[in-house]
Short mmCIF file of C-alpha atoms and ligand atoms in Angstrom, two decimals:
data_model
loop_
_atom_site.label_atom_id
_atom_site.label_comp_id
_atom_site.label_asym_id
_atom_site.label_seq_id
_atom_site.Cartn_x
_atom_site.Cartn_y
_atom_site.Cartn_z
CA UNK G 1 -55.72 99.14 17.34
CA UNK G 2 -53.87 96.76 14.76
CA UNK G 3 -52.30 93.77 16.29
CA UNK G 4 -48.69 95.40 15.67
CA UNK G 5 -49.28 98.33 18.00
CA UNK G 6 -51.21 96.08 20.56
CA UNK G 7 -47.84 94.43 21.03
CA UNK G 8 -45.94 97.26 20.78
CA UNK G 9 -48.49 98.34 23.76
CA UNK G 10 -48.10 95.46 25.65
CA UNK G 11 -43.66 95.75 25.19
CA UNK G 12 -43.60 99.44 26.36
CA UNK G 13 -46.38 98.27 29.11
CA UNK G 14 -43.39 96.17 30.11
CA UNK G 15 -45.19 93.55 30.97
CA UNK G 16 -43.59 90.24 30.55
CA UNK G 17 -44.15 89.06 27.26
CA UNK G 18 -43.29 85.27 27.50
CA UNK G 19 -43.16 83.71 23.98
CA UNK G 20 -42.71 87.10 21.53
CA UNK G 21 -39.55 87.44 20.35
CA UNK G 22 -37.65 90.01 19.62
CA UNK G 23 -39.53 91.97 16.46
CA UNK G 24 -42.73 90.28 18.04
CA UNK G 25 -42.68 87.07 16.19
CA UNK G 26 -45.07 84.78 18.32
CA UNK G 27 -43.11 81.65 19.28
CA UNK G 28 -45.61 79.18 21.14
CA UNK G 29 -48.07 81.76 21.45
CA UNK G 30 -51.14 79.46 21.84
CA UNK G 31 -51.96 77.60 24.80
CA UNK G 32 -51.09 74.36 24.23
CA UNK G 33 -54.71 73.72 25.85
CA UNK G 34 -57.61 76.00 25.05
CA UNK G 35 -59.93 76.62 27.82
CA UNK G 36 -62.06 73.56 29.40
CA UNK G 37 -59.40 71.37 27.46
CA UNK G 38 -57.51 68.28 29.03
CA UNK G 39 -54.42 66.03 27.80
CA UNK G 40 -55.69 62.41 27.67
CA UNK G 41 -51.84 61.01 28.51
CA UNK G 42 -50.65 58.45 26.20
CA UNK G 43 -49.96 54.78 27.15
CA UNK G 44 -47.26 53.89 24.36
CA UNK G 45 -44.76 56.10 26.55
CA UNK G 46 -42.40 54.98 29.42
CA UNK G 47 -43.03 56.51 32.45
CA UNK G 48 -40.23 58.64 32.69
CA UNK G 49 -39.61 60.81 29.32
CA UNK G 50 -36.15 62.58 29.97
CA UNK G 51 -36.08 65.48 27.71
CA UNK G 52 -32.20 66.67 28.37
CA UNK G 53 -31.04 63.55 27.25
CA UNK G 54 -26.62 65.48 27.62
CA UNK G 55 -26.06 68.76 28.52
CA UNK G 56 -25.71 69.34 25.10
CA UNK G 57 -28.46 68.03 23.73
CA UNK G 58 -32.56 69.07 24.02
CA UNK G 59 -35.58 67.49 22.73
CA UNK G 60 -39.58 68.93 22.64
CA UNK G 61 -42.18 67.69 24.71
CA UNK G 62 -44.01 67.06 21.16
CA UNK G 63 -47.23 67.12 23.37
CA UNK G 64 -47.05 70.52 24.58
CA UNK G 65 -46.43 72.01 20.64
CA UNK G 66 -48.45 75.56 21.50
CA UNK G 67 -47.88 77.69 18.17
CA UNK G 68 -45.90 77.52 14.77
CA UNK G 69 -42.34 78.85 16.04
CA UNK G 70 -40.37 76.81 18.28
CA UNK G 71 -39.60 79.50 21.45
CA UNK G 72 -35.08 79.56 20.72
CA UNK G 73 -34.69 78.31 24.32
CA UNK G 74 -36.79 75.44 23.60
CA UNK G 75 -35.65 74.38 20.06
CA UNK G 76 -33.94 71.13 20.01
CA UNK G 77 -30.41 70.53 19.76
CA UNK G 78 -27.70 68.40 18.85
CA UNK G 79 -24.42 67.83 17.61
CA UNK G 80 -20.89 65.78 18.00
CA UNK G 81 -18.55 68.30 19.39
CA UNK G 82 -20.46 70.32 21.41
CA UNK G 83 -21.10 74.38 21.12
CA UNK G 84 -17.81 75.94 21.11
CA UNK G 85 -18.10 79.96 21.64
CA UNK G 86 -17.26 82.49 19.26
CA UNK G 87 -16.05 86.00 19.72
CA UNK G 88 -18.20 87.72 17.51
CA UNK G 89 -16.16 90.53 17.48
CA UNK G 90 -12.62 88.45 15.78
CA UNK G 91 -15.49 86.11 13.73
CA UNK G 92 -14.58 85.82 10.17
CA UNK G 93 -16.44 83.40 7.85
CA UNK G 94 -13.89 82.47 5.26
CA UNK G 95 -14.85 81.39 1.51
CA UNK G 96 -11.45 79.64 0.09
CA UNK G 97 -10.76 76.95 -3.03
CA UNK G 98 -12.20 77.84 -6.15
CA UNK G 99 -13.06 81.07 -6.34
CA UNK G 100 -12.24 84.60 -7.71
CA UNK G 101 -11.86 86.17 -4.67
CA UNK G 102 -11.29 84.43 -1.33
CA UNK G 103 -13.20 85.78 1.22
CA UNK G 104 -13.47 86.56 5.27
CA UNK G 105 -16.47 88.27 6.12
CA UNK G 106 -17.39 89.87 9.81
CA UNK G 107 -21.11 89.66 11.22
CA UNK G 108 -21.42 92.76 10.24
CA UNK G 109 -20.43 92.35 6.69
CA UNK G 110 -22.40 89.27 6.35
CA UNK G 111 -25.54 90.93 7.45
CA UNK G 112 -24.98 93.82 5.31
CA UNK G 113 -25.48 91.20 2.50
CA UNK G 114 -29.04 90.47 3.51
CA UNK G 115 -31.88 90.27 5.87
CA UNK G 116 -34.18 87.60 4.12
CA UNK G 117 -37.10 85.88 5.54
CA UNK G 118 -37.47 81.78 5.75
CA UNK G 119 -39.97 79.85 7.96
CA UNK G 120 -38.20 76.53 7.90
CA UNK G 121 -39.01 73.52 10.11
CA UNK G 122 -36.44 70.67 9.88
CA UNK G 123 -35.89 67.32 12.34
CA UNK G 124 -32.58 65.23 12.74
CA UNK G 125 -32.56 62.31 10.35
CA UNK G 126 -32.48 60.11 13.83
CA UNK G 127 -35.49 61.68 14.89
CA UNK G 128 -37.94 58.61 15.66
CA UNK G 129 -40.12 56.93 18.19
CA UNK G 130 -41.47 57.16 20.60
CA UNK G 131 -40.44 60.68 21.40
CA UNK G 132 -40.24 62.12 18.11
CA UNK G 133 -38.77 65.48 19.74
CA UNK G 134 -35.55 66.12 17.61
CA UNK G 135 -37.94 68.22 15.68
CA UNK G 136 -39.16 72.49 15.66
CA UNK G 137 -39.53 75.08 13.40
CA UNK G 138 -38.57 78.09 13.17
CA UNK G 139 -38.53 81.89 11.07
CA UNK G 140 -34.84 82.31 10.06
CA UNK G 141 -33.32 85.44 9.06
CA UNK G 142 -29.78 85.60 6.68
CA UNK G 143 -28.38 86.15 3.32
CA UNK G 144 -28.71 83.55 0.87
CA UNK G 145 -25.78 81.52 0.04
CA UNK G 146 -25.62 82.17 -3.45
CA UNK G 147 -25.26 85.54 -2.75
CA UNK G 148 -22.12 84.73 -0.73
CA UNK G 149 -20.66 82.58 -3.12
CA UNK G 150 -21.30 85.34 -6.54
CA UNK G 151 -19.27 87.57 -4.36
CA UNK G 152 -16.65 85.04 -4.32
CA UNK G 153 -16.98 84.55 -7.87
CA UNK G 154 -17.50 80.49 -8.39
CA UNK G 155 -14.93 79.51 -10.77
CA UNK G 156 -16.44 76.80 -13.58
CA UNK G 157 -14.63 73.33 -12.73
CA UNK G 158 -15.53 74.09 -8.93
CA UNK G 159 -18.07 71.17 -8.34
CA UNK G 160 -17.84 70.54 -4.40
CA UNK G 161 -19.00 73.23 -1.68
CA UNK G 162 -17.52 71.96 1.69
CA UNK G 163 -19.52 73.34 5.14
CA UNK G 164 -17.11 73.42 7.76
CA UNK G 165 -18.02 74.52 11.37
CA UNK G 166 -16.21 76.04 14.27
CA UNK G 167 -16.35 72.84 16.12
CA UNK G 168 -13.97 70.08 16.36
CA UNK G 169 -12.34 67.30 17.78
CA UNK G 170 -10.35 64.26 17.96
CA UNK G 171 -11.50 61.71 15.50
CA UNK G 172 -9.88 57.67 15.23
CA UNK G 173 -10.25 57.09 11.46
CA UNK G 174 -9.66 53.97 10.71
CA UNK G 175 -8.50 52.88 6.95
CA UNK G 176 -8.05 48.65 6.96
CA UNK G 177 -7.10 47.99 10.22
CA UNK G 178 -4.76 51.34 10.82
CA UNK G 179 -6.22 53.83 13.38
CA UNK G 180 -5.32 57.03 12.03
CA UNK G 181 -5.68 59.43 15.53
CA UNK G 182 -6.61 63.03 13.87
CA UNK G 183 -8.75 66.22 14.85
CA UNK G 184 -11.49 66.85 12.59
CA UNK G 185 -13.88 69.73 11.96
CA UNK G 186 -17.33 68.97 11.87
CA UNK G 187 -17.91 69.23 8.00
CA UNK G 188 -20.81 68.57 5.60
CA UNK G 189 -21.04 69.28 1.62
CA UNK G 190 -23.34 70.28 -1.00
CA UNK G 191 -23.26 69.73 -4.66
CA UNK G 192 -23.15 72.72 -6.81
CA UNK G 193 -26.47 72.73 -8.02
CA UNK G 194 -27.57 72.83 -4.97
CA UNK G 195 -25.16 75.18 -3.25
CA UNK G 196 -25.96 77.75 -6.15
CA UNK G 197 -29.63 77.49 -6.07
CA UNK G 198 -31.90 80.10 -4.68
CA UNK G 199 -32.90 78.50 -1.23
CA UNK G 200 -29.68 77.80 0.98
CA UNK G 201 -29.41 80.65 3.39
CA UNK G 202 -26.65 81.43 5.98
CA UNK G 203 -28.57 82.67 8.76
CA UNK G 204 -27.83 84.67 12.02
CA UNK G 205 -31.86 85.09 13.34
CA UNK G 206 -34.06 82.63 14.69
CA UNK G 207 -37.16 84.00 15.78
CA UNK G 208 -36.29 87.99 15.19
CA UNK G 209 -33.37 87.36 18.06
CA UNK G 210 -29.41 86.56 17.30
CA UNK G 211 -29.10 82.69 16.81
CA UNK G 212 -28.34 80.84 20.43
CA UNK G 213 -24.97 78.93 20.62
CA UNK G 214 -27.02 76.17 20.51
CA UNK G 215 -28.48 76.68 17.00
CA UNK G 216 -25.24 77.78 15.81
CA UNK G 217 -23.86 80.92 17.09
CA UNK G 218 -22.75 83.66 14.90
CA UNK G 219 -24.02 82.21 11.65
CA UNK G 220 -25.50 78.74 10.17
CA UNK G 221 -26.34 76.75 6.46
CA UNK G 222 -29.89 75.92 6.37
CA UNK G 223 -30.94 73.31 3.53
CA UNK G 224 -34.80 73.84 3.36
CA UNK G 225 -36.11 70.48 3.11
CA UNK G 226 -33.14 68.50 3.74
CA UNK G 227 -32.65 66.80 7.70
CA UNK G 228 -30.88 68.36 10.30
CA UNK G 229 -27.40 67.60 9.64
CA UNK G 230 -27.52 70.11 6.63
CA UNK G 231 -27.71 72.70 8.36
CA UNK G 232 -24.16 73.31 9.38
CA UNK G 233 -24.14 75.55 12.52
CA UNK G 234 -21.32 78.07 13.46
CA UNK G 235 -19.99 78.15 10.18
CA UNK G 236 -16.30 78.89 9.78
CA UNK G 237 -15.51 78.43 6.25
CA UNK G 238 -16.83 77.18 3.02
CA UNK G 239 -14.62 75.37 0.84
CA UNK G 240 -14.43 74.88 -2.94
CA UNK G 241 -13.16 72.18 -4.56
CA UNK G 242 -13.75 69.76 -7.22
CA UNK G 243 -13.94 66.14 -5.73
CA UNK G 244 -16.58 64.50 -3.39
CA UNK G 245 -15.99 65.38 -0.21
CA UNK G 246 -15.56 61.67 1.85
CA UNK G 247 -15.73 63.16 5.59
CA UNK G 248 -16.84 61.10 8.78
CA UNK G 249 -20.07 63.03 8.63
CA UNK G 250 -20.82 62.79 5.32
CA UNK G 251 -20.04 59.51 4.04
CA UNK G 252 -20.13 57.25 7.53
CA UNK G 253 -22.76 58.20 9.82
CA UNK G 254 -25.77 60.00 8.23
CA UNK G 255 -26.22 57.35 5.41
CA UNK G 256 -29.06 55.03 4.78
CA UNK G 257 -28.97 50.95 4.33
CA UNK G 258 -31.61 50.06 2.18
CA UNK G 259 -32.75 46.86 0.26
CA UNK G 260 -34.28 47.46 -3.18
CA UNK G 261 -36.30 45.36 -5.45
CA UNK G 262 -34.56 45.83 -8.74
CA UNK G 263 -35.59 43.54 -11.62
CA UNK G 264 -36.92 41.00 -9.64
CA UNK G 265 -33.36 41.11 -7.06
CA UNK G 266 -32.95 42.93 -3.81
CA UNK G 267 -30.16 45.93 -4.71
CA UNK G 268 -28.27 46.68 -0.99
CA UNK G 269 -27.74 50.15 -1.61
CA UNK G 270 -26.09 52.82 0.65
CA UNK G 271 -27.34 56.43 0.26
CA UNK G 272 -26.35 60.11 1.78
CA UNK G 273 -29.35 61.62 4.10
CA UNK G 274 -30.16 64.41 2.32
CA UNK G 275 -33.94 65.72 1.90
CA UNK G 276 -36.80 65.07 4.77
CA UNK G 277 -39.15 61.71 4.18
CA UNK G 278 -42.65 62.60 4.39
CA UNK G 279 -43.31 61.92 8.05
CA UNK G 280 -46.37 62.64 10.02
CA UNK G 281 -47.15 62.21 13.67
CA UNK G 282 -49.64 62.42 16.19
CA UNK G 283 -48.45 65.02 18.81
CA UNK G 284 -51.14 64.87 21.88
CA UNK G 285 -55.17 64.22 22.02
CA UNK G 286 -57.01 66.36 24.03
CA UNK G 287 -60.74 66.08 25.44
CA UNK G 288 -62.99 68.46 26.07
CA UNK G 289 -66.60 67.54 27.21
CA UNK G 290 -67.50 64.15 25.02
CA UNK G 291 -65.57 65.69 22.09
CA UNK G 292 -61.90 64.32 21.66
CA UNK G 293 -59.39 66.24 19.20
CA UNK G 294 -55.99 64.76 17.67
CA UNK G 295 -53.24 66.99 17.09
CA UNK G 296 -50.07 66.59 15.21
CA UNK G 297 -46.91 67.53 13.08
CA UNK G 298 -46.27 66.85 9.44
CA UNK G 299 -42.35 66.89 8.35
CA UNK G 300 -41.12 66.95 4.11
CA UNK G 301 -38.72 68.44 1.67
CA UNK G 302 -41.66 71.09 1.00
CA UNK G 303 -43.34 69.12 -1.87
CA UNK G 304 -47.29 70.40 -0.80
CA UNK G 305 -49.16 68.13 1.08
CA UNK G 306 -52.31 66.84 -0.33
CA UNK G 307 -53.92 64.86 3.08
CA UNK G 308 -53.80 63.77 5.97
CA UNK G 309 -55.50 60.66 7.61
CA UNK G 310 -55.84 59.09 10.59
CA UNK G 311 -57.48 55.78 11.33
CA UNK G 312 -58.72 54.57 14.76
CA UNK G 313 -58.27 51.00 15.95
CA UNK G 314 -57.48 49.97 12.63
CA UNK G 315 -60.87 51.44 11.49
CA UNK G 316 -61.06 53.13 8.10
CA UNK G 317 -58.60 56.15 6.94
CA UNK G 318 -60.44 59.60 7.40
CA UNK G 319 -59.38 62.96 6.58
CA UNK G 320 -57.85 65.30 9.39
CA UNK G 321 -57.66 69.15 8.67
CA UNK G 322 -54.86 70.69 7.74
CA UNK G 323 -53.67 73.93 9.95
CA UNK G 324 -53.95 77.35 7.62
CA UNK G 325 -51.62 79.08 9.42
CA UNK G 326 -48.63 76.50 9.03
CA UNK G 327 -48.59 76.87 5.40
CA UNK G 328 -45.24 78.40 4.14
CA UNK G 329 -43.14 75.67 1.97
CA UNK G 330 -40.85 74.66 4.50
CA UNK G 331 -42.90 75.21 7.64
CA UNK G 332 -43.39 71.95 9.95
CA UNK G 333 -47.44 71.75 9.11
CA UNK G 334 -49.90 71.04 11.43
CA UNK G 335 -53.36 68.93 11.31
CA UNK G 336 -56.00 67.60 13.74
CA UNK G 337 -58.89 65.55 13.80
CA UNK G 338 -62.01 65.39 15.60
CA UNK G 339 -62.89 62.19 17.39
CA UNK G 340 -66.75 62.02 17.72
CA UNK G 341 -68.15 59.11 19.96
CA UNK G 342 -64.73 57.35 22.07
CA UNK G 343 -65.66 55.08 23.64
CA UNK G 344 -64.11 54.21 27.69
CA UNK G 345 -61.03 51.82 26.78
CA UNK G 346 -57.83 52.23 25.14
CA UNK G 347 -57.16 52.99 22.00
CA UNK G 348 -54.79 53.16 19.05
CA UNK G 349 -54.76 56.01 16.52
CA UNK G 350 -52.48 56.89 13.70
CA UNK G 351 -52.07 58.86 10.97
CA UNK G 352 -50.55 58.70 7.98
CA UNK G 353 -49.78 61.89 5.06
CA UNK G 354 -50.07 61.65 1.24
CA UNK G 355 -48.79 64.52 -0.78
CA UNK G 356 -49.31 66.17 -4.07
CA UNK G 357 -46.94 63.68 -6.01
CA UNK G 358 -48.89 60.92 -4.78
CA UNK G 359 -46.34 59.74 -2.29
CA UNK G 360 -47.53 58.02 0.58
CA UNK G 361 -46.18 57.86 4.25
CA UNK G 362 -45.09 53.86 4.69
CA UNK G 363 -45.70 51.77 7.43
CA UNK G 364 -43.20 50.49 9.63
CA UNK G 365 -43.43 46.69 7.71
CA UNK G 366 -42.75 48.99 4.15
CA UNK G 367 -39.56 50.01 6.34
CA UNK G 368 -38.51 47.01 6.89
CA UNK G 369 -35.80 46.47 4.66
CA UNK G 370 -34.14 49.93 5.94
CA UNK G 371 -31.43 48.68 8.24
CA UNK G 372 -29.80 51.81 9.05
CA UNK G 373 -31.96 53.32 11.79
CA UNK G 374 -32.24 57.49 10.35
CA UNK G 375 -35.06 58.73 7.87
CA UNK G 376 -37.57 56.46 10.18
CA UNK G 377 -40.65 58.80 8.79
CA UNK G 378 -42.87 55.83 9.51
CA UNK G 379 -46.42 55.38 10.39
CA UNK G 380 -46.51 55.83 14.58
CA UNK G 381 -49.81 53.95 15.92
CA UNK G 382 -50.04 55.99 19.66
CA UNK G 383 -52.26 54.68 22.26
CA UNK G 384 -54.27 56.70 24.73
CA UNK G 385 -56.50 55.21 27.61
CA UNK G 386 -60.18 57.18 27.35
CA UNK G 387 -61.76 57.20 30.77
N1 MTE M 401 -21.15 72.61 13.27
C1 MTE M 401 -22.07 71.63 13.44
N2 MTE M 401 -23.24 71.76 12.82
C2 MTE M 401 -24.20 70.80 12.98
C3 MTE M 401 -23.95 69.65 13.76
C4 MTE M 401 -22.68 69.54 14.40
O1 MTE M 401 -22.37 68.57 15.09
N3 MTE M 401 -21.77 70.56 14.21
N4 MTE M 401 -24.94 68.71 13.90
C5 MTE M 401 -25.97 68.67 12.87
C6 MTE M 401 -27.13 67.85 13.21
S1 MTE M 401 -26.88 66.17 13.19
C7 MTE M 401 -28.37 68.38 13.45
S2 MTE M 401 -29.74 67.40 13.65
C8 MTE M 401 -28.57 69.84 13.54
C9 MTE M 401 -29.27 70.25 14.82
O2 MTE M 401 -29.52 71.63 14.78
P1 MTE M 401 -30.11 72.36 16.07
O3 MTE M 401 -29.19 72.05 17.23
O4 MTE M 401 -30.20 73.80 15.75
O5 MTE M 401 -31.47 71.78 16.31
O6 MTE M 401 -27.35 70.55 13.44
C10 MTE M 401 -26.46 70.06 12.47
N5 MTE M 401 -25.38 70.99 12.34
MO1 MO M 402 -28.90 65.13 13.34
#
């Protein structure tokens, strides 16, 4: 029996079938511990992790990570307006500006336009220490954008491709001293290269199912490689215009603060969040007999990784494996290490990623002259207490 009809066994059985999803996509479908296996807890946390930090928001219990696709009740969530609900029925996503041929396409229409495949894995740019949870992955299914926006017919002094979702609300902007008291929708842009190159997708699937309100209800940008914020969810309209687009979203809060050494003189310079930072993480160690395994997550734009290391107690770098089954471009990757020999005491391990263009994960002292506090994709020492 192939695997396929074992779960189509197993659906018409119906048994419960916790963790497949609709076209019998595994979300967490490993334990999280194999047999004989035991979390050693770590000691770097405070006592009491709250993982619904709002009503609106959700993080992961990055310790109990059991398979490549985040389950769609599980995946994290956040945003600055909260979920409003659309009628799927009266939904129409509207392309306006500079184009041919405006357009205001149903659900239906929309997914007439394409049913393509992308494993993508993304984190909010605020995603940090020491929980680490704005973070999952997940197998997306949509039309890509470009093939929206040929429909629409991109005319050629159309530089600017505004995201704007469903959500909104009252916004003070102030301009030198004047509060100007307006309602904004949440908005984000793209240049055109990048709205017009193959990967953008506007997807309506996460995990084989319809996408949750949460991650954007009827339809959502994804950016592969690029943070969180990219991926604009219930998507109402796409705009087209020629200048930068300046909104509270996009030029105020998801920038970075950064000193440079240029020429010998430290350049304050203040840049959009746009692609992932190589980050790595360690996600839970686990014993089992006198054998102690390290687990964790590895986060990028999609360049391929070239290693992964972890050190113990400052000891010397060695290389972790790197999962085979997390291996699509823009799949959160996972790695683990076997610890041989811990001794009874506590410990600190971390680990730190390299990929193919040589870049190397910093440490928290090469951060230092980051002031804003997103893109932290440093180096996280973790300490566990071995018994
Ligand atoms: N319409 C809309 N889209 C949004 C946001 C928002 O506030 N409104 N927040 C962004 C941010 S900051 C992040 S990190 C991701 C979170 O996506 P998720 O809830 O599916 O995990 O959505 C992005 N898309
Ligand atoms: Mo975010």
């Amino acid at each position: 029996m192939t695997k396929q009809n074992t779960r189509r066994e197993i659906l018409k059985g119906g048994l419960a079938v916790a963790g497949l999803g609709f076209l019998g996509f595994p979300e967490w479908a490993l334990p999280a511990l194999a047999q004989g296996e035991t979390l050693v807890p770590f000691t770097d946390l405070p006592a009491n992790i709250n993982l619904t930090p709002a009503a609106d928001r959700r993080i992961i219990d990055i310790s109990k990570i059991a398979g490549q696709f985040t389950p769609r009740d599980q995946f994290f969530t956040t945003q600055h307006y909260g979920h409003p609900d659309v009628d799927p029925a009266t939904y129409r996503m509207k392309v306006s500006g500079l184009v041919d041929r405006p357009l205001s396409l149903s659900l239906d229409e929309l997914k007439k336009m394409g049913s393509n495949e992308l494993v993508f894995g993304f984190e909010c740019s605020g995603n940090r220490r020491p929980l680490q949870g704005l973070s999952s992955n997940g197998r997306w299914t949509g039309v890509p954008l470009r093939t929206v926006l040929d429909r629409a017919g991109v005319k050629a002094d159309a530089r600017e491709f505004v995201f704007f979702g469903a959500d909104r609300g009252p916004e003070d902007v102030d301009f030198r001293g004047t509060i100007h008291k307006v309602e904004q929708q949440f908005g984000r842009s793209l240049s055109r290269e990048k709205a017009l190159s193959a990967e953008p997708m506007l997807a309506y699937a996460l995990n084989g199912e319809p996408l949750t309100k949460h991650q954007g209800f009827p339809l959502r940008l994804l950016v592969p490689g690029w943070y969180g914020v990219a991926n604009v969810k219930f998507l109402a309209e796409i705009h087209v215009q020629t200048d930068p687009y300046l909104g509270k979203y996009q030029a105020r809060w998801y920038r970075t603060l950064r000193g440079e050494t240029i020429n010998g003189e430290i350049k304050w310079t203040e840049t959009a969040v746009t692609h992932m930072q190589l980050k790595s993480f360690i996600a839970r160690v686990t014993k089992n007999g006198s054998r102690h395994t390290v687990f964790g997550v590895i986060l990028n734009d999609g360049t391929p990784i070239k290693s992964v290391d972890v050190s113990i107690d400052g000891g010397p770098w060695q290389a972790a494996t790197l999962d085979s089954a997390t291996k699509e471009k823009f799949s959160w990757k996972f790695f683990s290490y076997t610890w041989n020999g811990a001794t009874a005491g506590e410990h600190t391990l971390v680990s730190r990623v390299t990929d193919a263009n040589g870049l190397v994960q910093p440490t928290e002292q090469d951060l230092a002259n980051k002031k804003t506090f997103l893109e932290d994709n440093s180096q996280y020492p973790r300490k566990v207490m071995i018994a």
